[in-house]
mmCIF file of C-alpha atoms in Angstrom:
data_model
loop_
_atom_site.group_PDB
_atom_site.id
_atom_site.type_symbol
_atom_site.label_atom_id
_atom_site.label_comp_id
_atom_site.label_asym_id
_atom_site.label_seq_id
_atom_site.Cartn_x
_atom_site.Cartn_y
_atom_site.Cartn_z
ATOM 1 C CA UNK A 1185 -11.035 -31.189 -4.789
ATOM 2 C CA UNK A 1186 -9.032 -30.181 -7.845
ATOM 3 C CA UNK A 1187 -7.154 -32.683 -9.980
ATOM 4 C CA UNK A 1188 -3.394 -33.119 -9.421
ATOM 5 C CA UNK A 1189 -2.760 -31.685 -12.892
ATOM 6 C CA UNK A 1190 -4.794 -28.554 -12.134
ATOM 7 C CA UNK A 1191 -3.107 -28.154 -8.761
ATOM 8 C CA UNK A 1192 0.328 -28.455 -10.382
ATOM 9 C CA UNK A 1193 -0.550 -25.859 -13.035
ATOM 10 C CA UNK A 1194 -1.825 -23.385 -10.454
ATOM 11 C CA UNK A 1195 1.087 -23.770 -8.047
ATOM 12 C CA UNK A 1196 3.546 -23.363 -10.936
ATOM 13 C CA UNK A 1197 1.852 -20.114 -11.978
ATOM 14 C CA UNK A 1198 1.972 -18.831 -8.401
ATOM 15 C CA UNK A 1199 5.636 -19.799 -8.103
ATOM 16 C CA UNK A 1200 6.500 -17.822 -11.228
ATOM 17 C CA UNK A 1201 4.807 -14.718 -9.836
ATOM 18 C CA UNK A 1202 6.547 -15.040 -6.475
ATOM 19 C CA UNK A 1203 9.929 -15.506 -8.137
ATOM 20 C CA UNK A 1204 9.291 -12.421 -10.258
ATOM 21 C CA UNK A 1205 8.298 -10.435 -7.155
ATOM 22 C CA UNK A 1206 11.373 -11.274 -5.072
ATOM 23 C CA UNK A 1207 13.568 -8.514 -6.476
ATOM 24 C CA UNK A 1208 10.987 -5.875 -5.557
ATOM 25 C CA UNK A 1209 10.954 -7.085 -1.949
ATOM 26 C CA UNK A 1210 14.750 -7.132 -1.834
ATOM 27 C CA UNK A 1211 14.799 -3.434 -2.751
ATOM 28 C CA UNK A 1212 12.524 -2.462 0.147
ATOM 29 C CA UNK A 1213 13.417 -0.807 3.438
ATOM 30 C CA UNK A 1214 12.113 -3.917 5.186
ATOM 31 C CA UNK A 1215 14.864 -6.036 3.615
ATOM 32 C CA UNK A 1216 17.547 -3.691 4.917
ATOM 33 C CA UNK A 1217 15.943 -3.831 8.361
ATOM 34 C CA UNK A 1218 15.919 -7.634 8.311
ATOM 35 C CA UNK A 1219 19.583 -7.892 7.377
ATOM 36 C CA UNK A 1220 20.511 -5.521 10.165
ATOM 37 C CA UNK A 1221 18.174 -7.142 12.679
ATOM 38 C CA UNK A 1222 19.314 -10.722 12.252
ATOM 39 C CA UNK A 1223 22.787 -9.646 13.231
ATOM 40 C CA UNK A 1224 21.370 -9.591 16.777
ATOM 41 C CA UNK A 1225 20.920 -12.995 18.432
ATOM 42 C CA UNK A 1226 17.464 -12.272 19.894
ATOM 43 C CA UNK A 1227 16.017 -10.464 16.869
ATOM 44 C CA UNK A 1228 12.454 -11.461 15.970
ATOM 45 C CA UNK A 1229 9.705 -10.289 13.632
ATOM 46 C CA UNK A 1230 7.080 -12.408 15.417
ATOM 47 C CA UNK A 1231 4.310 -10.553 17.223
ATOM 48 C CA UNK A 1232 3.142 -11.324 20.762
ATOM 49 C CA UNK A 1233 0.225 -13.499 19.582
ATOM 50 C CA UNK A 1234 2.187 -16.063 17.593
ATOM 51 C CA UNK A 1235 5.112 -15.895 20.022
ATOM 52 C CA UNK A 1236 2.799 -16.884 22.870
ATOM 53 C CA UNK A 1237 1.308 -19.658 20.750
ATOM 54 C CA UNK A 1238 4.739 -21.045 19.929
ATOM 55 C CA UNK A 1239 5.771 -20.859 23.565
ATOM 56 C CA UNK A 1240 2.687 -22.801 24.661
ATOM 57 C CA UNK A 1241 3.455 -25.405 21.963
ATOM 58 C CA UNK A 1242 6.896 -25.960 23.469
ATOM 59 C CA UNK A 1243 9.128 -24.076 21.035
ATOM 60 C CA UNK A 1244 12.028 -23.985 23.512
ATOM 61 C CA UNK A 1245 14.334 -26.797 22.366
ATOM 62 C CA UNK A 1246 11.991 -27.796 19.537
ATOM 63 C CA UNK A 1247 12.543 -28.817 15.933
ATOM 64 C CA UNK A 1248 10.319 -26.690 13.676
ATOM 65 C CA UNK A 1249 9.176 -26.673 10.077
ATOM 66 C CA UNK A 1250 7.549 -23.639 8.466
ATOM 67 C CA UNK A 1251 5.453 -24.283 5.380
ATOM 68 C CA UNK A 1252 5.561 -21.303 3.038
ATOM 69 C CA UNK A 1253 8.492 -19.594 4.735
ATOM 70 C CA UNK A 1254 9.053 -16.859 2.102
ATOM 71 C CA UNK A 1255 12.375 -15.162 2.952
ATOM 72 C CA UNK A 1256 12.784 -17.088 6.192
ATOM 73 C CA UNK A 1257 12.259 -14.173 8.574
ATOM 74 C CA UNK A 1258 9.677 -15.987 10.723
ATOM 75 C CA UNK A 1259 11.321 -19.415 11.035
ATOM 76 C CA UNK A 1260 14.604 -17.674 11.869
ATOM 77 C CA UNK A 1261 12.780 -15.589 14.488
ATOM 78 C CA UNK A 1262 11.689 -18.736 16.347
ATOM 79 C CA UNK A 1263 15.286 -19.128 17.539
ATOM 80 C CA UNK A 1264 14.775 -16.073 19.756
ATOM 81 C CA UNK A 1265 12.180 -18.224 21.572
ATOM 82 C CA UNK A 1266 14.584 -21.134 21.998
ATOM 83 C CA UNK A 1267 14.037 -23.225 18.853
ATOM 84 C CA UNK A 1268 16.740 -25.873 18.427
ATOM 85 C CA UNK A 1269 16.484 -26.606 14.692
ATOM 86 C CA UNK A 1270 14.436 -25.326 11.777
ATOM 87 C CA UNK A 1271 13.435 -26.145 8.213
ATOM 88 C CA UNK A 1272 11.773 -23.598 5.956
ATOM 89 C CA UNK A 1273 9.794 -24.840 2.948
ATOM 90 C CA UNK A 1274 8.884 -22.657 -0.004
ATOM 91 C CA UNK A 1275 8.559 -23.123 -3.737
ATOM 92 C CA UNK A 1276 10.137 -19.775 -4.658
ATOM 93 C CA UNK A 1277 13.865 -20.229 -5.187
ATOM 94 C CA UNK A 1278 14.309 -16.460 -5.386
ATOM 95 C CA UNK A 1279 12.855 -15.890 -1.926
ATOM 96 C CA UNK A 1280 14.830 -18.802 -0.509
ATOM 97 C CA UNK A 1281 18.019 -17.129 -1.672
ATOM 98 C CA UNK A 1282 17.027 -14.231 0.573
ATOM 99 C CA UNK A 1283 16.309 -16.711 3.372
ATOM 100 C CA UNK A 1284 19.790 -18.175 3.038
ATOM 101 C CA UNK A 1285 21.261 -14.679 3.250
ATOM 102 C CA UNK A 1286 19.409 -14.029 6.510
ATOM 103 C CA UNK A 1287 20.391 -17.447 7.866
ATOM 104 C CA UNK A 1288 24.049 -16.738 7.174
ATOM 105 C CA UNK A 1289 23.768 -13.427 9.026
ATOM 106 C CA UNK A 1290 21.961 -14.990 11.990
ATOM 107 C CA UNK A 1291 23.997 -18.178 12.257
ATOM 108 C CA UNK A 1292 20.866 -20.085 13.328
ATOM 109 C CA UNK A 1293 20.580 -23.849 12.812
ATOM 110 C CA UNK A 1294 18.077 -23.603 9.985
ATOM 111 C CA UNK A 1295 17.910 -25.182 6.530
ATOM 112 C CA UNK A 1296 15.719 -24.284 3.558
ATOM 113 C CA UNK A 1297 14.150 -26.530 0.934
ATOM 114 C CA UNK A 1298 12.728 -25.372 -2.388
ATOM 115 C CA UNK A 1299 9.739 -27.527 -3.283
ATOM 116 C CA UNK A 1300 6.091 -27.459 -4.241
ATOM 117 C CA UNK A 1301 4.319 -28.465 -1.018
ATOM 118 C CA UNK A 1302 2.250 -30.939 -3.044
ATOM 119 C CA UNK A 1303 5.418 -32.644 -4.319
ATOM 120 C CA UNK A 1304 7.812 -32.835 -1.381
ATOM 121 C CA UNK A 1305 10.777 -35.209 -1.734
ATOM 122 C CA UNK A 1306 10.206 -38.709 -0.365
ATOM 123 C CA UNK A 1307 13.130 -38.465 2.038
ATOM 124 C CA UNK A 1308 11.959 -35.335 3.844
ATOM 125 C CA UNK A 1309 12.065 -35.676 7.631
ATOM 126 C CA UNK A 1310 8.764 -36.352 9.370
ATOM 127 C CA UNK A 1311 9.666 -35.862 13.008
ATOM 128 C CA UNK A 1312 9.095 -32.155 13.557
ATOM 129 C CA UNK A 1313 7.812 -30.987 16.924
ATOM 130 C CA UNK A 1314 6.005 -27.948 15.513
ATOM 131 C CA UNK A 1315 4.670 -27.014 12.076
ATOM 132 C CA UNK A 1316 4.152 -23.279 11.572
ATOM 133 C CA UNK A 1317 1.860 -21.761 8.940
ATOM 134 C CA UNK A 1318 1.494 -17.989 8.827
ATOM 135 C CA UNK A 1319 -0.196 -15.224 6.889
ATOM 136 C CA UNK A 1320 -0.485 -15.642 3.152
ATOM 137 C CA UNK A 1321 -0.057 -19.402 2.812
ATOM 138 C CA UNK A 1322 -3.468 -21.084 2.835
ATOM 139 C CA UNK A 1323 -5.009 -18.849 0.186
ATOM 140 C CA UNK A 1324 -2.369 -19.880 -2.346
ATOM 141 C CA UNK A 1325 -3.377 -23.520 -1.876
ATOM 142 C CA UNK A 1326 -5.844 -24.951 -4.415
ATOM 143 C CA UNK A 1327 -6.293 -28.231 -2.479
ATOM 144 C CA UNK A 1328 -6.697 -27.523 1.222
ATOM 145 C CA UNK A 1329 -7.391 -31.126 2.222
ATOM 146 C CA UNK A 1330 -4.220 -32.458 0.613
ATOM 147 C CA UNK A 1331 -2.211 -29.532 1.973
ATOM 148 C CA UNK A 1332 -3.041 -30.363 5.584
ATOM 149 C CA UNK A 1333 -2.517 -34.093 5.020
ATOM 150 C CA UNK A 1334 1.029 -33.338 3.867
ATOM 151 C CA UNK A 1335 1.603 -30.853 6.683
ATOM 152 C CA UNK A 1336 0.423 -33.376 9.285
ATOM 153 C CA UNK A 1337 2.778 -36.013 7.872
ATOM 154 C CA UNK A 1338 5.725 -33.759 8.729
ATOM 155 C CA UNK A 1339 4.889 -33.896 12.438
ATOM 156 C CA UNK A 1340 5.884 -36.523 14.960
ATOM 157 C CA UNK A 1341 3.047 -38.086 16.976
ATOM 158 C CA UNK A 1342 1.835 -35.515 19.523
ATOM 159 C CA UNK A 1343 3.490 -32.733 17.492
ATOM 160 C CA UNK A 1344 1.870 -29.303 17.271
ATOM 161 C CA UNK A 1345 0.590 -27.215 14.382
ATOM 162 C CA UNK A 1346 0.088 -23.452 14.558
ATOM 163 C CA UNK A 1347 -1.846 -21.551 11.902
ATOM 164 C CA UNK A 1348 -1.713 -17.743 12.189
ATOM 165 C CA UNK A 1349 -3.639 -16.425 9.220
ATOM 166 C CA UNK A 1350 -5.920 -13.797 7.767
ATOM 167 C CA UNK A 1351 -9.548 -14.341 8.741
ATOM 168 C CA UNK A 1352 -11.742 -15.766 5.947
ATOM 169 C CA UNK A 1353 -14.363 -13.053 6.589
ATOM 170 C CA UNK A 1354 -11.955 -10.519 5.067
ATOM 171 C CA UNK A 1355 -12.249 -12.304 1.731
ATOM 172 C CA UNK A 1356 -15.726 -10.786 1.421
ATOM 173 C CA UNK A 1357 -14.347 -7.244 1.205
ATOM 174 C CA UNK A 1358 -12.383 -5.279 -1.370
ATOM 175 C CA UNK A 1359 -10.337 -2.555 0.356
ATOM 176 C CA UNK A 1360 -9.889 -0.744 -2.957
ATOM 177 C CA UNK A 1361 -13.620 -0.542 -3.648
ATOM 178 C CA UNK A 1362 -15.402 2.821 -3.520
ATOM 179 C CA UNK A 1363 -17.516 1.236 -0.757
ATOM 180 C CA UNK A 1364 -14.905 -0.924 1.005
ATOM 181 C CA UNK A 1365 -17.044 -1.647 4.075
ATOM 182 C CA UNK A 1366 -19.795 -3.215 1.970
ATOM 183 C CA UNK A 1367 -19.249 -6.906 1.136
ATOM 184 C CA UNK A 1368 -18.139 -7.406 -2.458
ATOM 185 C CA UNK A 1369 -17.742 -11.180 -2.614
ATOM 186 C CA UNK A 1370 -19.737 -14.091 -1.255
ATOM 187 C CA UNK A 1371 -18.250 -15.774 1.797
ATOM 188 C CA UNK A 1372 -18.956 -19.036 -0.011
ATOM 189 C CA UNK A 1373 -17.002 -18.147 -3.155
ATOM 190 C CA UNK A 1374 -14.829 -21.107 -4.166
ATOM 191 C CA UNK A 1375 -13.281 -19.968 -7.431
ATOM 192 C CA UNK A 1376 -9.936 -18.191 -7.111
ATOM 193 C CA UNK A 1377 -9.237 -14.519 -7.570
ATOM 194 C CA UNK A 1378 -6.947 -14.335 -10.593
ATOM 195 C CA UNK A 1379 -4.505 -11.443 -10.464
ATOM 196 C CA UNK A 1380 -1.713 -10.089 -12.623
ATOM 197 C CA UNK A 1381 1.238 -7.964 -11.555
ATOM 198 C CA UNK A 1382 3.901 -8.443 -8.914
ATOM 199 C CA UNK A 1383 2.887 -9.621 -5.447
ATOM 200 C CA UNK A 1384 3.550 -6.764 -3.011
ATOM 201 C CA UNK A 1385 2.756 -6.018 0.637
ATOM 202 C CA UNK A 1386 2.898 -2.225 0.476
ATOM 203 C CA UNK A 1387 0.012 -1.565 -1.900
ATOM 204 C CA UNK A 1388 2.273 -0.680 -4.830
ATOM 205 C CA UNK A 1389 0.964 -1.831 -8.213
ATOM 206 C CA UNK A 1390 3.681 -3.150 -10.537
ATOM 207 C CA UNK A 1391 2.868 -4.702 -13.895
ATOM 208 C CA UNK A 1392 4.182 -8.154 -14.675
ATOM 209 C CA UNK A 1393 3.089 -10.779 -17.199
ATOM 210 C CA UNK A 1394 1.590 -13.944 -15.841
ATOM 211 C CA UNK A 1395 -1.172 -14.659 -13.361
ATOM 212 C CA UNK A 1396 -1.482 -15.714 -9.735
ATOM 213 C CA UNK A 1397 -4.362 -17.574 -8.091
ATOM 214 C CA UNK A 1398 -5.697 -16.665 -4.631
ATOM 215 C CA UNK A 1399 -8.269 -19.051 -3.149
ATOM 216 C CA UNK A 1400 -10.844 -17.997 -0.549
ATOM 217 C CA UNK A 1401 -11.371 -20.752 2.041
ATOM 218 C CA UNK A 1402 -14.198 -20.784 4.566
ATOM 219 C CA UNK A 1403 -13.194 -21.184 8.204
ATOM 220 C CA UNK A 1404 -15.253 -24.370 8.336
ATOM 221 C CA UNK A 1405 -13.306 -25.793 5.400
ATOM 222 C CA UNK A 1406 -10.004 -25.013 7.129
ATOM 223 C CA UNK A 1407 -11.105 -26.615 10.401
ATOM 224 C CA UNK A 1408 -12.509 -29.664 8.600
ATOM 225 C CA UNK A 1409 -9.325 -30.177 6.567
ATOM 226 C CA UNK A 1410 -7.195 -29.977 9.719
ATOM 227 C CA UNK A 1411 -9.262 -32.523 11.638
ATOM 228 C CA UNK A 1412 -9.477 -34.831 8.605
ATOM 229 C CA UNK A 1413 -5.666 -34.877 8.559
ATOM 230 C CA UNK A 1414 -5.599 -36.457 12.019
ATOM 231 C CA UNK A 1415 -5.059 -33.301 14.043
ATOM 232 C CA UNK A 1416 -7.006 -32.358 17.156
ATOM 233 C CA UNK A 1417 -7.784 -28.661 17.503
ATOM 234 C CA UNK A 1418 -6.832 -27.361 20.937
ATOM 235 C CA UNK A 1419 -7.641 -23.681 20.504
ATOM 236 C CA UNK A 1420 -9.016 -21.262 17.914
ATOM 237 C CA UNK A 1421 -8.699 -17.556 18.724
ATOM 238 C CA UNK A 1422 -9.983 -14.709 16.528
ATOM 239 C CA UNK A 1423 -8.539 -11.202 16.595
ATOM 240 C CA UNK A 1424 -9.485 -7.673 15.455
ATOM 241 C CA UNK A 1425 -5.993 -6.789 14.191
ATOM 242 C CA UNK A 1426 -4.747 -7.122 10.614
ATOM 243 C CA UNK A 1427 -1.706 -9.165 9.640
ATOM 244 C CA UNK A 1428 -1.997 -8.684 5.897
ATOM 245 C CA UNK A 1429 -1.349 -5.950 3.314
ATOM 246 C CA UNK A 1430 -1.552 -2.296 4.312
ATOM 247 C CA UNK A 1431 -4.729 -1.783 2.275
ATOM 248 C CA UNK A 1432 -6.636 -3.762 4.894
ATOM 249 C CA UNK A 1433 -5.784 -1.356 7.699
ATOM 250 C CA UNK A 1434 -8.974 0.580 6.873
ATOM 251 C CA UNK A 1435 -10.967 -2.227 8.503
ATOM 252 C CA UNK A 1436 -9.196 -1.879 11.860
ATOM 253 C CA UNK A 1437 -10.689 0.043 14.772
ATOM 254 C CA UNK A 1438 -14.321 0.026 13.621
ATOM 255 C CA UNK A 1439 -17.255 0.205 16.046
ATOM 256 C CA UNK A 1440 -18.660 -2.903 14.351
ATOM 257 C CA UNK A 1441 -15.338 -4.707 14.080
ATOM 258 C CA UNK A 1442 -14.698 -7.543 11.640
ATOM 259 C CA UNK A 1443 -12.560 -10.495 12.708
ATOM 260 C CA UNK A 1444 -9.305 -9.913 10.834
ATOM 261 C CA UNK A 1445 -6.965 -12.697 11.884
ATOM 262 C CA UNK A 1446 -6.933 -15.920 13.859
ATOM 263 C CA UNK A 1447 -4.567 -18.326 15.590
ATOM 264 C CA UNK A 1448 -5.410 -22.011 15.453
ATOM 265 C CA UNK A 1449 -3.464 -24.521 17.543
ATOM 266 C CA UNK A 1450 -3.741 -28.258 16.906
ATOM 267 C CA UNK A 1451 -1.997 -31.455 17.966
ATOM 268 C CA UNK A 1452 -1.270 -34.603 15.956
ATOM 269 C CA UNK A 1453 -3.037 -37.622 17.410
#
């Protein structure tokens, strides 16, 4: 477990890189598609896997919180499944401005809060029916145990948590290597990957001062942190499809297929 001071320094560095990257994302075709899409009441970017998970967790009529909501596209999409109220949490003010734009277009009953997850305000509500965590959240977290403790505190008793994330096995591979199908990193690596440049999804490399910190977490560490936070795991499903950057598509459709994503469903005791 890292010290609070180290955690604060790392999350601040990551926030700066996300804020700097927001403009690039706003200039993409995807942003134009989102603005157009959320003009339709039933528009959703959620795939069938997470949609089914949310439905089984009782999303219809539920109050949801998404931790690491980015530009809000996923939390806003839960309203197509019947969500009653939503709160999106993220520490990037620049991405939350985009989220507020999409919320205004959609008209959905959703608020957004800019905060470091490790330093949430004391008066934040703690009666959510469902907590949603999706791709690209856990690996930015330097303290997994504390992260899930905080996430669990946001739920009412018997509330549900869904984690739809990249599979930890993928952290062993470098898709840009000359031998991408040969493991590059140890599965048990604990030190972060330190990167420079803007954070993109499309494989484009854009220089930017500053550094970001990406932490590999073993599946066992994720499961242990969730159960230690007072959550009971109901289901853990692994999938062969990718939900991360386009570079990782080279690992899809192999005869010896890697697990590439997973959906974990848990309930607060």
